[in-house]
Coordinates of C-alpha atoms in Angstrom, one line a residue:
X1 CA -13.4 -15.5 -11.5
X2 CA -11.1 -13.1 -10.6
X3 CA -8.9 -12.2 -13.3
X4 CA -5.1 -10.5 -12.0
X5 CA -3.9 -7.8 -15.4
X6 CA -0.6 -7.9 -14.8
X7 CA 1.5 -5.4 -15.5
X8 CA 4.8 -6.2 -18.3
X9 CA 7.8 -3.7 -18.5
X10 CA 9.6 -4.0 -21.4
X11 CA 8.2 -8.1 -21.9
X12 CA 9.3 -8.4 -18.6
X13 CA 7.7 -8.9 -15.2
X14 CA 9.5 -6.0 -13.5
X15 CA 7.4 -5.5 -10.3
X16 CA 7.4 -8.1 -7.6
X17 CA 3.4 -7.9 -7.0
X18 CA 3.3 -9.0 -10.2
X19 CA 5.9 -11.6 -9.9
X20 CA 3.8 -12.8 -6.2
X21 CA 0.9 -12.4 -8.0
X22 CA 1.7 -15.1 -10.7
X23 CA 2.9 -17.5 -8.2
X24 CA -0.2 -17.2 -5.9
X25 CA -2.7 -17.3 -9.3
X26 CA -0.4 -21.1 -10.5
X27 CA -0.2 -21.8 -6.3
X28 CA -4.4 -21.7 -5.8
X29 CA -5.3 -22.9 -9.0
X30 CA -2.9 -26.0 -8.3
X31 CA -4.1 -25.9 -4.7
X32 CA -7.9 -26.3 -5.5
X33 CA -7.1 -28.4 -8.9
X34 CA -9.2 -26.4 -11.1
X35 CA -8.7 -22.9 -12.3
X36 CA -10.0 -20.6 -9.8
X37 CA -8.3 -17.1 -11.2
X38 CA -7.1 -16.1 -14.5
X39 CA -4.0 -14.1 -14.8
X40 CA -3.0 -12.3 -18.4
X41 CA -0.7 -9.9 -18.8
X42 CA -0.2 -6.5 -20.9
X43 CA 2.3 -3.5 -21.1
X44 CA 0.0 -0.8 -20.8
X45 CA -4.0 0.4 -19.6
X46 CA -4.6 1.5 -22.7
X47 CA -4.1 -2.4 -24.9
X48 CA -8.1 -2.9 -22.5
X49 CA -10.9 -1.4 -24.9
X50 CA -12.6 -2.3 -21.5
X51 CA -13.5 -4.9 -18.9
X52 CA -16.7 -7.6 -19.4
X53 CA -16.9 -6.9 -15.1
X54 CA -16.3 -5.9 -11.5
X55 CA -13.9 -8.9 -11.3
X56 CA -11.4 -7.6 -13.4
X57 CA -8.1 -7.1 -11.4
X58 CA -5.0 -4.7 -11.7
X59 CA -1.8 -5.8 -10.2
X60 CA 1.4 -3.4 -11.3
X61 CA 3.6 -0.3 -11.1
X62 CA 1.0 2.9 -8.7
X63 CA 1.1 4.4 -12.1
X64 CA -0.5 1.3 -13.9
X65 CA -3.0 0.9 -10.8
X66 CA -3.8 4.3 -10.9
X67 CA -4.9 4.6 -14.8
X68 CA -7.2 1.2 -14.7
X69 CA -9.0 2.5 -11.7
X70 CA -9.4 6.3 -13.5
X71 CA -9.9 4.7 -16.9
X72 CA -13.1 1.8 -15.7
X73 CA -14.7 3.5 -12.7
X74 CA -13.6 7.6 -13.1
X75 CA -11.6 7.2 -9.4
X76 CA -8.5 8.8 -8.0
X77 CA -6.4 6.8 -6.3
X78 CA -5.3 8.6 -3.2
X79 CA -2.4 8.4 -0.7
X80 CA -3.4 7.7 3.4
X81 CA 0.0 8.3 5.2
X82 CA -1.2 9.0 8.8
X83 CA -5.1 8.1 9.8
X84 CA -5.9 11.0 11.9
X85 CA -6.6 8.1 14.9
X86 CA -3.4 6.7 14.7
X87 CA -1.6 9.6 15.2
X88 CA -1.2 8.8 18.9
X89 CA 1.4 6.5 17.3
X90 CA 3.3 8.8 15.4
X91 CA 6.0 9.4 18.4
X92 CA 6.1 13.3 17.0
X93 CA 4.5 16.0 15.7
X94 CA 2.8 15.5 12.9
X95 CA -0.2 17.6 11.1
X96 CA -1.3 18.2 7.6
X97 CA -1.7 21.4 5.3
X98 CA -1.1 22.6 2.1
X99 CA 1.5 24.8 0.1
X100 CA 1.0 27.5 2.0
X101 CA 2.4 26.2 5.4
X102 CA 5.3 28.1 6.5
X103 CA 9.0 25.9 6.4
X104 CA 10.7 27.5 9.5
X105 CA 13.0 24.4 9.6
X106 CA 14.1 21.3 9.0
X107 CA 10.4 19.3 8.2
X108 CA 9.5 15.8 6.6
X109 CA 7.0 16.2 3.8
X110 CA 4.9 14.1 1.5
X111 CA 2.2 14.6 0.0
X112 CA -1.3 14.0 0.9
X113 CA -2.7 14.3 -2.7
X114 CA -0.5 12.0 -5.0
X115 CA 0.3 8.7 -4.6
X116 CA 4.0 8.1 -4.8
X117 CA 4.2 12.6 -5.0
X118 CA 6.9 14.7 -3.7
X119 CA 8.7 12.7 0.1
X120 CA 11.2 13.9 1.1
X121 CA 12.8 16.9 3.9
X122 CA 12.8 21.1 3.3
X123 CA 14.6 23.1 5.3
X124 CA 13.5 26.1 6.0
X125 CA 12.1 28.2 3.4
X126 CA 11.3 25.7 1.2
X127 CA 8.4 26.6 -1.7
X128 CA 6.5 23.6 -2.1
X129 CA 4.2 23.0 -5.3
X130 CA 0.0 24.1 -4.9
X131 CA -1.2 20.5 -3.2
X132 CA -1.9 18.5 -0.1
X133 CA 1.4 17.3 1.9
X134 CA 1.6 15.6 5.6
X135 CA 4.5 17.6 7.7
X136 CA 5.9 16.0 10.7
X137 CA 9.2 16.3 12.8
X138 CA 12.5 14.8 11.5
X139 CA 12.6 11.4 14.3
X140 CA 15.3 8.7 14.1
X141 CA 14.3 5.7 13.1
X142 CA 16.6 2.4 14.2
X143 CA 14.5 -0.4 11.6
X144 CA 11.7 -0.1 9.2
X145 CA 9.2 -3.1 9.2
X146 CA 5.9 -3.7 7.1
X147 CA 3.3 -5.2 8.7
X148 CA 0.5 -6.4 6.6
X149 CA -3.1 -6.7 7.3
X150 CA -6.1 -8.0 6.5
X151 CA -9.9 -7.7 8.2
X152 CA -8.6 -6.9 11.1
X153 CA -5.7 -9.9 11.3
X154 CA -2.2 -9.0 11.4
X155 CA -0.9 -11.6 8.7
X156 CA 3.3 -10.8 8.7
X157 CA 5.9 -8.3 10.0
X158 CA 8.6 -7.7 7.5
X159 CA 12.1 -6.0 7.9
X160 CA 12.9 -3.5 4.8
X161 CA 15.7 -1.1 6.6
X162 CA 18.0 -1.5 9.2
X163 CA 18.8 -3.4 12.1
X164 CA 17.1 -6.8 12.4
X165 CA 17.8 -6.0 15.7
X166 CA 15.0 -3.8 16.6
X167 CA 12.1 -5.5 16.7
X168 CA 9.0 -3.8 16.9
X169 CA 6.4 -4.3 19.3
X170 CA 3.5 -6.6 18.5
X171 CA 1.3 -5.5 21.3
X172 CA 2.2 -1.7 20.1
X173 CA 1.0 -2.7 16.5
X174 CA -2.1 -4.7 17.5
X175 CA -3.2 -2.0 19.0
X176 CA -2.6 0.4 15.8
X177 CA -4.5 -2.6 14.4
X178 CA -7.6 -2.5 16.6
X179 CA -7.9 1.6 16.3
X180 CA -7.5 1.0 12.2
X181 CA -10.8 -0.2 11.1
X182 CA -11.4 0.8 7.3
X183 CA -9.4 -0.5 5.1
X184 CA -10.1 -4.2 4.8
X185 CA -6.2 -5.1 3.3
X186 CA -3.0 -3.1 4.0
X187 CA 0.2 -2.7 4.6
X188 CA 1.2 -0.7 7.7
X189 CA 4.9 0.6 8.1
X190 CA 6.5 1.1 11.5
X191 CA 9.9 2.1 13.0
X192 CA 11.6 1.6 15.8
X193 CA 14.3 3.5 18.0
X194 CA 14.9 3.3 21.7
X195 CA 11.7 5.3 22.7
X196 CA 9.7 3.1 21.1
X197 CA 7.5 1.1 18.0
X198 CA 5.9 3.8 16.2
X199 CA 3.5 4.4 12.4
X200 CA 5.0 5.6 9.4
X201 CA 2.7 5.3 7.2
X202 CA -0.1 2.6 5.8
X203 CA -0.8 1.9 2.0
X204 CA -3.7 0.7 0.4
X205 CA -2.9 -3.3 -0.4
X206 CA -1.5 -2.3 -4.1
X207 CA 1.5 -2.2 -5.9
X208 CA 3.4 -2.3 -2.5
X209 CA 6.7 -3.8 -1.7
X210 CA 6.8 -7.4 -0.3
X211 CA 9.7 -7.9 1.4
X212 CA 9.2 -11.5 1.5
X213 CA 5.7 -11.8 2.3
X214 CA 5.0 -15.2 0.5
X215 CA 1.2 -16.6 2.3
X216 CA -0.2 -16.7 -2.0
X217 CA -3.7 -17.3 -0.4
X218 CA -3.8 -14.2 1.6
X219 CA -1.9 -12.1 -1.5
X220 CA -4.6 -12.9 -3.9
X221 CA -7.4 -12.5 -0.6
X222 CA -5.9 -9.0 0.1
X223 CA -5.4 -7.6 -3.5
X224 CA -9.8 -8.8 -4.1
X225 CA -10.5 -7.5 -1.1
X226 CA -8.8 -4.2 -1.4
X227 CA -10.1 -3.8 -5.3
X228 CA -13.7 -4.7 -4.4
X229 CA -13.5 -2.5 -1.3
X230 CA -12.5 0.6 -3.8
X231 CA -15.3 0.1 -6.0
X232 CA -17.8 -0.2 -3.0
X233 CA -16.5 2.9 -2.2
X234 CA -17.1 4.5 -5.7
X235 CA -20.6 3.4 -6.1

């Protein structure tokens, strides 16, 4: 039986992924008419003395989940950003480098060595902290969408910034999904402008905003798949 260890902050559920997991566990146990999943709440990972098996899964902020995998499995979670196989869908120049990159114009820059690390526009002459980074030209984005992918299937596309009138080309999204096979469960963030549909970045399926995605069965399956894949990669 899988057990979800969910984070509370100051005694409250403060993360939508935690709330969705709670509803999903309640729904699936009701649907099956038996308890097939367990859920418990803590505020800090150090409240756990240990875990009984590989079926204990953390749900909460990035920091909460990172602490769990580092403490119990020695796993350092890393960002994905734009995988090399999807660079052709970026619609802009994208490259990877480090703090030695010369910044000779305004660029978009994002950490490639820390989840939720530095993200922003850097200006000419900016000095970066030591680390690995994604760099790209700045591009106009009319609307942004989050796609939910589970074992090669596109389950949903939800808007999270800007106009609903600029809907993505689903055919292009499916092409991306067909080319990216490394994760069993992930979100694919895409943008739309007058030139078409393009990739923004990919996230492993944990600690991510759901923006209205409420397939409770698939939320649990995706969370479990993401967890199991982390453990397999470690082994």
